[in-house]
PDB file of C-alpha atoms and ligand atoms in Angstrom:
ATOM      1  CA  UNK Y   1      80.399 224.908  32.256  1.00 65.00           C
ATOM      2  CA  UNK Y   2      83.462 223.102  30.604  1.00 75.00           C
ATOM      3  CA  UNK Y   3      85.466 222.508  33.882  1.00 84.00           C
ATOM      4  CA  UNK Y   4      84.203 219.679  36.085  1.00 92.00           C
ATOM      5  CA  UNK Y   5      83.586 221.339  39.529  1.00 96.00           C
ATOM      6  CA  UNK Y   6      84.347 219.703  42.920  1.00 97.00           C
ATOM      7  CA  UNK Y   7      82.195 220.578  45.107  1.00 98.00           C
ATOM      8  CA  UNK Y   8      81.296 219.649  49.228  1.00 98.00           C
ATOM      9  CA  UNK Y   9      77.658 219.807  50.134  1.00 98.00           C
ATOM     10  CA  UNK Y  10      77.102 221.085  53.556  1.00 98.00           C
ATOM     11  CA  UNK Y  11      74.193 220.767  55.742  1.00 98.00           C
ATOM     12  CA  UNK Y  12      72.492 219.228  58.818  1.00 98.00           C
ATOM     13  CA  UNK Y  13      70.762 215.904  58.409  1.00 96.00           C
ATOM     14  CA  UNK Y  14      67.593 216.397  56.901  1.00 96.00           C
ATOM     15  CA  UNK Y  15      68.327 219.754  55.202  1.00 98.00           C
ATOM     16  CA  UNK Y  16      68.396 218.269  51.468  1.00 96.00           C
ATOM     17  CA  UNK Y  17      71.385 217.231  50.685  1.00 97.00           C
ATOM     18  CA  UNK Y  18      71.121 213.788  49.139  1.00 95.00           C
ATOM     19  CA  UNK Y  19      68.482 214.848  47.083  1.00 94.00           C
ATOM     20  CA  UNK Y  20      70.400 217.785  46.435  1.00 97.00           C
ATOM     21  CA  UNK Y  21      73.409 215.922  45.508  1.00 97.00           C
ATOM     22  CA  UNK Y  22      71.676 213.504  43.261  1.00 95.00           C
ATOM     23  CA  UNK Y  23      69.968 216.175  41.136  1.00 97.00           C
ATOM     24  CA  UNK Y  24      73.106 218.388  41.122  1.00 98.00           C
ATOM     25  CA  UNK Y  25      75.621 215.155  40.346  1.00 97.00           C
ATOM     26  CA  UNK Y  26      73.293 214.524  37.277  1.00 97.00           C
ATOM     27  CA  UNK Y  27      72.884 218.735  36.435  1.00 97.00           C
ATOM     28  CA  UNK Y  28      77.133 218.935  36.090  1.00 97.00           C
ATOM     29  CA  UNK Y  29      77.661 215.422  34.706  1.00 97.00           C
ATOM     30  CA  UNK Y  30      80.166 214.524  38.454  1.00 97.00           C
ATOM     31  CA  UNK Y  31      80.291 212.195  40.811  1.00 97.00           C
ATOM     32  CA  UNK Y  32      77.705 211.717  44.039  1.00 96.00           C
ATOM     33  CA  UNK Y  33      79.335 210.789  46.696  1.00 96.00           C
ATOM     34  CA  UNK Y  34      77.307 209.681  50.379  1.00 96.00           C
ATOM     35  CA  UNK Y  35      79.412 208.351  52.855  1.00 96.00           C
ATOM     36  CA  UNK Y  36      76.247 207.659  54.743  1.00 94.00           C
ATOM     37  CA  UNK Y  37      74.671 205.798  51.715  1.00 93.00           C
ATOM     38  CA  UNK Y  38      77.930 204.082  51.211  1.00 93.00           C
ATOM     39  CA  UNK Y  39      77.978 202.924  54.661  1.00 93.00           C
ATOM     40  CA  UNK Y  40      74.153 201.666  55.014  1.00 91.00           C
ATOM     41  CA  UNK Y  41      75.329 199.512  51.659  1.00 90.00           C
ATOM     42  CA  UNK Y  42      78.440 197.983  53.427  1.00 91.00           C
ATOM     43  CA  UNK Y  43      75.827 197.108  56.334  1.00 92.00           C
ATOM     44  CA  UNK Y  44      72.704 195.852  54.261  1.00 90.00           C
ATOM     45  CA  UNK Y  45      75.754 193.777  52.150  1.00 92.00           C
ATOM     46  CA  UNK Y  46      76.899 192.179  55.754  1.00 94.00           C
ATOM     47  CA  UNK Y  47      80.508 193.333  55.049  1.00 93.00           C
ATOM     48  CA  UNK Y  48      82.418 193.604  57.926  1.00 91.00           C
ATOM     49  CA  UNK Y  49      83.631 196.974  57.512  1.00 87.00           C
ATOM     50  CA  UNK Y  50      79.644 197.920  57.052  1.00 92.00           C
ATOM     51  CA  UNK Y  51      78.927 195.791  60.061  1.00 93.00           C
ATOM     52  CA  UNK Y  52      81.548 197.984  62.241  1.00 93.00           C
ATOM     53  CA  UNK Y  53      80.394 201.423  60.530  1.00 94.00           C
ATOM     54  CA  UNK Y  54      76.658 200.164  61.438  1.00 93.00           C
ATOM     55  CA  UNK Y  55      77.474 200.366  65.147  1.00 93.00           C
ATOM     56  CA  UNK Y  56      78.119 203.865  65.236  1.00 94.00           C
ATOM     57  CA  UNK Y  57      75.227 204.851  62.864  1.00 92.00           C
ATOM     58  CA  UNK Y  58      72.509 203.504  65.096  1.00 87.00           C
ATOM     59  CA  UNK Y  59      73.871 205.110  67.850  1.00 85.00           C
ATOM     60  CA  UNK Y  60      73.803 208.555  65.817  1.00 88.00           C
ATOM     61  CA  UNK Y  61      77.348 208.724  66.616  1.00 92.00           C
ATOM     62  CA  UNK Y  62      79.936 209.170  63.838  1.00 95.00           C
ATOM     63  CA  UNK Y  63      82.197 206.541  62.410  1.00 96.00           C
ATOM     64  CA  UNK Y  64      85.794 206.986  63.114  1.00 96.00           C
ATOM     65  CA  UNK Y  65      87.913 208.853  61.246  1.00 96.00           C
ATOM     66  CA  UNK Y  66      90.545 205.704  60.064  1.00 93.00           C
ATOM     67  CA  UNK Y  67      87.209 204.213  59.113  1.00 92.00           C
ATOM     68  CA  UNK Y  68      85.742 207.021  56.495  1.00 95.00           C
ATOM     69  CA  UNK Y  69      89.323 208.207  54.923  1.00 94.00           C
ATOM     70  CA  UNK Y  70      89.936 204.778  53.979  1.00 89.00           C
ATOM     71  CA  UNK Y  71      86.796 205.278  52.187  1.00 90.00           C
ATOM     72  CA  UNK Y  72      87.501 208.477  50.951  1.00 92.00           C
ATOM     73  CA  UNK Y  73      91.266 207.755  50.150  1.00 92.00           C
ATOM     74  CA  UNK Y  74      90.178 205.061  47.691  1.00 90.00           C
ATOM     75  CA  UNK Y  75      87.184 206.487  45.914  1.00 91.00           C
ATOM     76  CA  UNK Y  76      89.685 210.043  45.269  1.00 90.00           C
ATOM     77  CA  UNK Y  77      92.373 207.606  43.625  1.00 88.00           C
ATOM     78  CA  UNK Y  78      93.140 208.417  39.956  1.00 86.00           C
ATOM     79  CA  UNK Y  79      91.062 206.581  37.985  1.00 88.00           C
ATOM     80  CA  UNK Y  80      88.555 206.363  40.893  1.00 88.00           C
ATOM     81  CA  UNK Y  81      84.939 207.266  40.639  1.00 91.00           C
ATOM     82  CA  UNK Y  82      85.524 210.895  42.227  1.00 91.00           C
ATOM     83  CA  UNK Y  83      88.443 211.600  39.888  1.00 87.00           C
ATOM     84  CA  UNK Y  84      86.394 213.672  37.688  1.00 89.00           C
ATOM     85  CA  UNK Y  85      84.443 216.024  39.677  1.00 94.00           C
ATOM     86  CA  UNK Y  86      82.031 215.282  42.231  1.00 97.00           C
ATOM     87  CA  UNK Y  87      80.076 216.596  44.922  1.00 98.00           C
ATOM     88  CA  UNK Y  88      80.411 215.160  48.967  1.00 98.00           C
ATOM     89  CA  UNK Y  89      77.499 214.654  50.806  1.00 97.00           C
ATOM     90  CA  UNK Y  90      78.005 214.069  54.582  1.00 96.00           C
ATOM     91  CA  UNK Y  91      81.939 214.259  54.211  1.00 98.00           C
ATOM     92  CA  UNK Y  92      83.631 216.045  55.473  1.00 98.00           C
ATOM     93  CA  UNK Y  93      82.393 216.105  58.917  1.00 97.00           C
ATOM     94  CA  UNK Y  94      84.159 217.482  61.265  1.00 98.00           C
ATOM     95  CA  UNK Y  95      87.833 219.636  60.948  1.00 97.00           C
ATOM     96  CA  UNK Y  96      90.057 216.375  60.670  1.00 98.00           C
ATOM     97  CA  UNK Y  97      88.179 215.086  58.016  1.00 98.00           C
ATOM     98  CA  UNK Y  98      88.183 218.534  56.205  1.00 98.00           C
ATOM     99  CA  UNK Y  99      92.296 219.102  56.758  1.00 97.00           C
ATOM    100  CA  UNK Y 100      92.924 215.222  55.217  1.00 96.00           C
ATOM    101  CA  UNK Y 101      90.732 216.256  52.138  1.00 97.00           C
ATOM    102  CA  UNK Y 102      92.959 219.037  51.747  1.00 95.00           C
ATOM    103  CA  UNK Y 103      96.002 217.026  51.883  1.00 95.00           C
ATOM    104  CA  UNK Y 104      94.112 213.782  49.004  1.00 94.00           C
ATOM    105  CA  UNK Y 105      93.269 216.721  46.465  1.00 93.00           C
ATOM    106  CA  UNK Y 106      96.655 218.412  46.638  1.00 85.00           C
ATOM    107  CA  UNK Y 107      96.669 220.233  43.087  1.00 79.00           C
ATOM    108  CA  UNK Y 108      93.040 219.966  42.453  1.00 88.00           C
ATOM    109  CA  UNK Y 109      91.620 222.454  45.068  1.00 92.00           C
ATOM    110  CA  UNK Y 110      87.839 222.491  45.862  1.00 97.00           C
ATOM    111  CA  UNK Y 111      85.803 224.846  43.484  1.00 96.00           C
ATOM    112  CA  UNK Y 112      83.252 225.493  46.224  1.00 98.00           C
ATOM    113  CA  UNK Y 113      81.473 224.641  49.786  1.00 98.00           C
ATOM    114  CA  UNK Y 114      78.205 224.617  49.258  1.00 98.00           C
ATOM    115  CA  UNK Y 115      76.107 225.009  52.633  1.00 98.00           C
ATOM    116  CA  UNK Y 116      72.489 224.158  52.491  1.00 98.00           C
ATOM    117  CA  UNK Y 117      70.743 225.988  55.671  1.00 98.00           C
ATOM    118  CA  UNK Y 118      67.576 224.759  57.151  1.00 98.00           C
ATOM    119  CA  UNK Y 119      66.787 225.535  60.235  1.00 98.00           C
ATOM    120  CA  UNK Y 120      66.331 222.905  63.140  1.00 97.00           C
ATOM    121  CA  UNK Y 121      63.017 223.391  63.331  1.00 96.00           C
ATOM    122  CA  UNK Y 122      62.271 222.073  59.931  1.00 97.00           C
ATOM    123  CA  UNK Y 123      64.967 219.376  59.774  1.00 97.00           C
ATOM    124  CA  UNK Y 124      63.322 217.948  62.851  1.00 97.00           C
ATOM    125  CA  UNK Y 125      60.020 217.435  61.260  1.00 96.00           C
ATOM    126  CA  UNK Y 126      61.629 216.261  58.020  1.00 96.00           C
ATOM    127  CA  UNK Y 127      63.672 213.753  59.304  1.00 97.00           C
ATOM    128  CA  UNK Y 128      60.853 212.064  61.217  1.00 96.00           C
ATOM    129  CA  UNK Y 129      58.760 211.955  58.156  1.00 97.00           C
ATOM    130  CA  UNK Y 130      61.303 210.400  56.340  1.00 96.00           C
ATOM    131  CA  UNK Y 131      61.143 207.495  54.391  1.00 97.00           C
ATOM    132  CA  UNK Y 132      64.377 206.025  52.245  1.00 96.00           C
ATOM    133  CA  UNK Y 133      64.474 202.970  49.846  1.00 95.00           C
ATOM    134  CA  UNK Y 134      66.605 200.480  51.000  1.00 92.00           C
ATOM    135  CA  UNK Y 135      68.315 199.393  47.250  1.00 91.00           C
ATOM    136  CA  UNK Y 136      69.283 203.111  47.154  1.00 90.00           C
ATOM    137  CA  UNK Y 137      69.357 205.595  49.681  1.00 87.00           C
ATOM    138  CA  UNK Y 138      69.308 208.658  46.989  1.00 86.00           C
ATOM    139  CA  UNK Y 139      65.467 207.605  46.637  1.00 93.00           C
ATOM    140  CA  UNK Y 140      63.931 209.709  49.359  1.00 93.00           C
ATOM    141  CA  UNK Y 141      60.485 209.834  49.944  1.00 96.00           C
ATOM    142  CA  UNK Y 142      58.450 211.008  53.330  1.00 96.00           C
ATOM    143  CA  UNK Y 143      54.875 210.059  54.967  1.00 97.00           C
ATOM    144  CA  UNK Y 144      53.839 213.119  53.048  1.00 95.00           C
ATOM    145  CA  UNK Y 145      55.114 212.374  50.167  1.00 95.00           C
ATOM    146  CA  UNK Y 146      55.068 208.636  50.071  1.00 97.00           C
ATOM    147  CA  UNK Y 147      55.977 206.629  46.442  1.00 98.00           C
ATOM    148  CA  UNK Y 148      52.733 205.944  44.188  1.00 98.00           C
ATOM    149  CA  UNK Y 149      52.338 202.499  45.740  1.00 98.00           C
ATOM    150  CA  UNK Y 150      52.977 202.178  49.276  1.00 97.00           C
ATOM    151  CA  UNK Y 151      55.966 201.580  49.790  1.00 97.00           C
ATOM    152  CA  UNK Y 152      57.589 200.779  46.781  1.00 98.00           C
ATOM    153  CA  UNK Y 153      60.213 202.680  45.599  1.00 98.00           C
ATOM    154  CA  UNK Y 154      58.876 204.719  42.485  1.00 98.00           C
ATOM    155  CA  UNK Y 155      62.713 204.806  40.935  1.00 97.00           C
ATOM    156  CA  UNK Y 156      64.198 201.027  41.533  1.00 97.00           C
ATOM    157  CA  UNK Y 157      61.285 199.204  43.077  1.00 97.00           C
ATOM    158  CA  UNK Y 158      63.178 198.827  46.513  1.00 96.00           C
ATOM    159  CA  UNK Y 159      61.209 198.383  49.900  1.00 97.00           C
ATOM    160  CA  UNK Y 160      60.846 202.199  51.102  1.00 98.00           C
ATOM    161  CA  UNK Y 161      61.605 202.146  55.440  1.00 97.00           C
ATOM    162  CA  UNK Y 162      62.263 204.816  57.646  1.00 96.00           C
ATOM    163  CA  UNK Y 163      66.033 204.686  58.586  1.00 93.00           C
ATOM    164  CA  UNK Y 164      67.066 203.135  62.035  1.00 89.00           C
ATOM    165  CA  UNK Y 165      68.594 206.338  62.773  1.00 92.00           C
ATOM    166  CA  UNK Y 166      65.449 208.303  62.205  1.00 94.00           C
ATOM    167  CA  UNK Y 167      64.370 208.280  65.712  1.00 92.00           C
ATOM    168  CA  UNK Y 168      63.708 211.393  68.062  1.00 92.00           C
ATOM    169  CA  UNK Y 169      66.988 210.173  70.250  1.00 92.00           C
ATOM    170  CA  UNK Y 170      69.274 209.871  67.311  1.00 93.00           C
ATOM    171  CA  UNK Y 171      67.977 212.486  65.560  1.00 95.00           C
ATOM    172  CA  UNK Y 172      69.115 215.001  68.223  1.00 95.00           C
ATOM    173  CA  UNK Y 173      72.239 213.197  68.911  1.00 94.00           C
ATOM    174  CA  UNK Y 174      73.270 213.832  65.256  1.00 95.00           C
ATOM    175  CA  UNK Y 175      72.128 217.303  65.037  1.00 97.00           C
ATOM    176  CA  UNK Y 176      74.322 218.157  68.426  1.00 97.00           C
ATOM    177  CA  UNK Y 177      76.948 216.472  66.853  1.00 96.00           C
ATOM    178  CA  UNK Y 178      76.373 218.660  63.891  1.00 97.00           C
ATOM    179  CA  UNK Y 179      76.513 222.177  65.955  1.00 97.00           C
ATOM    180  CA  UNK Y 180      79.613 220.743  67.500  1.00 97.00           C
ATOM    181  CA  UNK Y 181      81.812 218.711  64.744  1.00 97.00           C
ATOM    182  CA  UNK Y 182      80.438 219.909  61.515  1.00 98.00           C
ATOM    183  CA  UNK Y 183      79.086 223.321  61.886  1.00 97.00           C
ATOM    184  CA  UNK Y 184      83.094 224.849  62.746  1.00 97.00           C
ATOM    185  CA  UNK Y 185      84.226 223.422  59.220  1.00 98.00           C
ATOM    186  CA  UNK Y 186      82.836 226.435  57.131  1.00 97.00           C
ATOM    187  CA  UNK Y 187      85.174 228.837  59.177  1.00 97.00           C
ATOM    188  CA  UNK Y 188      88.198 225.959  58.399  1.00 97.00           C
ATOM    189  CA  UNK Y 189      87.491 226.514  54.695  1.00 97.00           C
ATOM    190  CA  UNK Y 190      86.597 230.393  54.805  1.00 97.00           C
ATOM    191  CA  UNK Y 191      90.448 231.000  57.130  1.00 97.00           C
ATOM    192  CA  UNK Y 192      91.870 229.074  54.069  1.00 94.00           C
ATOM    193  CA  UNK Y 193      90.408 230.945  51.298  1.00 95.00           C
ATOM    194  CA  UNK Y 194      88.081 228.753  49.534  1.00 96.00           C
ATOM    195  CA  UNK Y 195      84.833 230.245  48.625  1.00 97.00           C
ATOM    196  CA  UNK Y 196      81.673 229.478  50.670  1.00 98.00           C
ATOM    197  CA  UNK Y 197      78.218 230.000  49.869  1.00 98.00           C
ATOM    198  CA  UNK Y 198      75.402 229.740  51.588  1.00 98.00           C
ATOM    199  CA  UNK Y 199      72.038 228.712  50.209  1.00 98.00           C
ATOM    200  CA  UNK Y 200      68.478 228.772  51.715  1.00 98.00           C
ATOM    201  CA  UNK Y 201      66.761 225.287  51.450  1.00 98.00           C
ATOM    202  CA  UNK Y 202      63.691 225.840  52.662  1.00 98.00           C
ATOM    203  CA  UNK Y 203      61.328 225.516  49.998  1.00 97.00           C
ATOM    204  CA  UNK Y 204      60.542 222.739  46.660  1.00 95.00           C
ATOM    205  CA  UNK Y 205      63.168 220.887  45.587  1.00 95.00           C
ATOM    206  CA  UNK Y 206      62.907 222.382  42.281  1.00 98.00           C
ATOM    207  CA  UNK Y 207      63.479 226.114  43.710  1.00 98.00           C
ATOM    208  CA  UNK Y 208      66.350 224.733  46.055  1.00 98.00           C
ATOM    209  CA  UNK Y 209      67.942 223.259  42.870  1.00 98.00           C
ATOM    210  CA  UNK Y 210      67.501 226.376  40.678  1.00 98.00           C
ATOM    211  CA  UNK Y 211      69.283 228.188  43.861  1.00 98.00           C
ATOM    212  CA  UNK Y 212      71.918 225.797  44.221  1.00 98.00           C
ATOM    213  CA  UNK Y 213      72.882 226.202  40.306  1.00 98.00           C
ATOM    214  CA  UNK Y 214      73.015 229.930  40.807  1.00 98.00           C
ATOM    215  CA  UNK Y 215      75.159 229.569  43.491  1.00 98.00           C
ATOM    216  CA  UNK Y 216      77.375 227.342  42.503  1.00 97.00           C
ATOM    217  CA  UNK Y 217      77.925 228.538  38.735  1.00 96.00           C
ATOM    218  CA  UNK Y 218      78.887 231.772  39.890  1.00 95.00           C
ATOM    219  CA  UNK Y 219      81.397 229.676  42.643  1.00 94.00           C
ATOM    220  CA  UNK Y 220      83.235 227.482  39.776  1.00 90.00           C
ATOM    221  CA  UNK Y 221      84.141 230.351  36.961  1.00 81.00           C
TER     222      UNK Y 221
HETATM  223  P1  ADP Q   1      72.736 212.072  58.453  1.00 75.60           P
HETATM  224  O1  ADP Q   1      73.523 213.236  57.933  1.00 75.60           O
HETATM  225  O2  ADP Q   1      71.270 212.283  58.410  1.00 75.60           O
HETATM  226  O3  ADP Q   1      73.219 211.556  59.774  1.00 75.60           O
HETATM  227  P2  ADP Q   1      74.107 210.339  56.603  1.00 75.60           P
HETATM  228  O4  ADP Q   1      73.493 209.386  55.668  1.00 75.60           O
HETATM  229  O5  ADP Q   1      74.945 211.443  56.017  1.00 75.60           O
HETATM  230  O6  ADP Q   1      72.896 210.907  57.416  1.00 75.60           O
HETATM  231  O7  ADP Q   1      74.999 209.585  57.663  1.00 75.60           O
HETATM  232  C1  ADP Q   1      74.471 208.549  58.444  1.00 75.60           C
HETATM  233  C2  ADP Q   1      75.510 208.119  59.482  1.00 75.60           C
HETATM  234  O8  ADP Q   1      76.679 207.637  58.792  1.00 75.60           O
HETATM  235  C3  ADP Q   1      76.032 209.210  60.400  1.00 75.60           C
HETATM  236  O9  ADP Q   1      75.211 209.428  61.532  1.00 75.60           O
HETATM  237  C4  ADP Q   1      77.398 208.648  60.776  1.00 75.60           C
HETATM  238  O10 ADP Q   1      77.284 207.625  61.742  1.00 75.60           O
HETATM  239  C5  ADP Q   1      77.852 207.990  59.499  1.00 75.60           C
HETATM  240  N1  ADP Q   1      78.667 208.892  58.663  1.00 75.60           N
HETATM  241  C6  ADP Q   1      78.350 209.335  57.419  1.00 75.60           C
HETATM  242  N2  ADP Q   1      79.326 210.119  56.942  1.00 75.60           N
HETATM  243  C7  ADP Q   1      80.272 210.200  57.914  1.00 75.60           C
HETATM  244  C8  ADP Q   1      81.511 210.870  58.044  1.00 75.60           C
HETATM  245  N3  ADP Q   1      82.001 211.643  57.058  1.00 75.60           N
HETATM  246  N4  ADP Q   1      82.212 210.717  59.189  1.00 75.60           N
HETATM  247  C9  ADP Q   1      81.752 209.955  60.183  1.00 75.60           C
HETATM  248  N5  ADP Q   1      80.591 209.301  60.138  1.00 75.60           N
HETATM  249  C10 ADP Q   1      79.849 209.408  59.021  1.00 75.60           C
END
C-alpha cells in the first residue's frame, strides 16, 4: 500500500482496540493515536490538564469536548505526529467529536472506520481481567495472560496495574455511555458516505489482526 491510510478504530472498551491499533500503526508504518493513553500520561505526569482529564476518567465519564479537540487539534497540525496517516483509538466518541474531525481533516478525508465488534458479554470479562503497564498503556496484559514476571512489563519493564477505571461500576458506566454517545457515530459516517466496516474481534489477536488487514486493505484502494 503506497498511500498512508487514515483510519478511526471503533469499538467498546475492552474490544481490542489498543492492541489493535498498536499492531496495525506498526503493519502501515502511521501514527497510533489513544486519547485515553494520552490522557492517563498527562495524569501520571501531574500536568494540570491530565489532573482535570483524570477527574472524569475515574468516574467513567468522558472528558469534555473543549478538553479532547484541543488535543486532537494539535496532534492533526501539519507537521504534527498524525500528519502522515494514523489510526484513532477512543476518538472520536460521540457525534460532536466526529463532525469537528470532519471539519480538522478538510481535504484529507478518512480512508476508513474501522469497527471492532465484541459483544458485551466478552468485553465485560476482559476488562476485569485486565492488566496495563503504567510507562505505556499500549502494553496490555490480563490475569490470564500476565507478563513473564509478575508484574513487570515484558516490553518496557513498567509496573503492570489494573486501571482505576477497571471496576464493575465504571466499567458499565462506560459501556452505557458507549451504546449512547459512541455507538450512533457509525450511522454519522455511513449518512456521509465514508466507508464502514465491520470486523469480528472475538478471537487471537493474531486472527483479529489478519481480519483487520483484510478489511482495511480492501477500505483504502
Ligand atoms: P476505555 O475505552 O476503556 O474507556 P480509553 O483508554 O479509550 O478506555 O479511555 C479512558 C477514558 O479517557 C474514558 O473513559 C474517558 O474518560 C477518557 N477519554 C478517552 N478518549 C476520550 C474522548 N475522545 N472523549 C472524551 N473522553 C475520552
Amino acid at each position: 500500500m503506497t498511500v498512508k491510510p487514515r483510519l478511526v478504530l471503533l469499538g467498546k472498551q475492552g474490544a481490542g482496540k489498543g492492541t489493535q491499533a498498536k499492531s496495525l500503526a506498526r503493519h502501515y508504518d502511521i501514527a497510533h493515536l489513544s486519547t485515553g493513553d494520552l490522557f492517563r500520561a498527562q495524569a501520571a505526569a501531574g500536568t494540570a490538564f491530565g489532573l482535570e482529564a483524570k477527574r472524569f476518567m475515574d468516574d467513567g465519564e468522558l472528558v469534555p469536548d473543549a478538553i479532547v479537540m484541543g488535543v486532537v487539534e494539535e496532534c492533526l497540525a501539519p507537521g504534527g505526529p498524525l500528519a502522515d496517516g494514523f489510526i484513532l483509538d477512543g476518538f472520536p466518541r460521540n457525534k460532536a467529536q466526529a463532525v469537528e474531525l470532519e471539519r480538522l481533516l478538510d481535504g484529507s478525508p478518512l480512508h476508513a472506520i474501522v469497527h471492532l465488534d465484541v459483544p458485551r458479554e466478552v468485553v465485560v470479562e476482559r476488562l476485569s481481567e485486565r492488566r496495563v503497564c503504567v510507562k505505556n498503556g499500549a502494553h496490555i496484559y490480563s490475569v490470564v495472560k500476565p507478563p513473564a514476571v509478575l508484574w513487570i512489563c515484558d516490553e518496557c519493564g513498567g509496573e503492570v496495574v489494573q486501571r482505576d477505571d477497571d471496576n464493575p461500576d465504571s466499567i458499565n458506566k462506560r459501556l452505557d455511555t458507549y451504546e449512547r454517545d459512541t455507538r450512533p457515530i457509525r450511522e454519522f459516517y455511513k449518512a456521509s458516505g465514508h466507508k464502514v466496516v465491520t470486523v469480528d474481534g472475538v478471537g487471537e489477536n493474531r486472527v483479529v489482526f489478519e481480519r483487520l488487514t483484510s478489511a482495511i486493505d480492501a477500505a483504502v484502494v
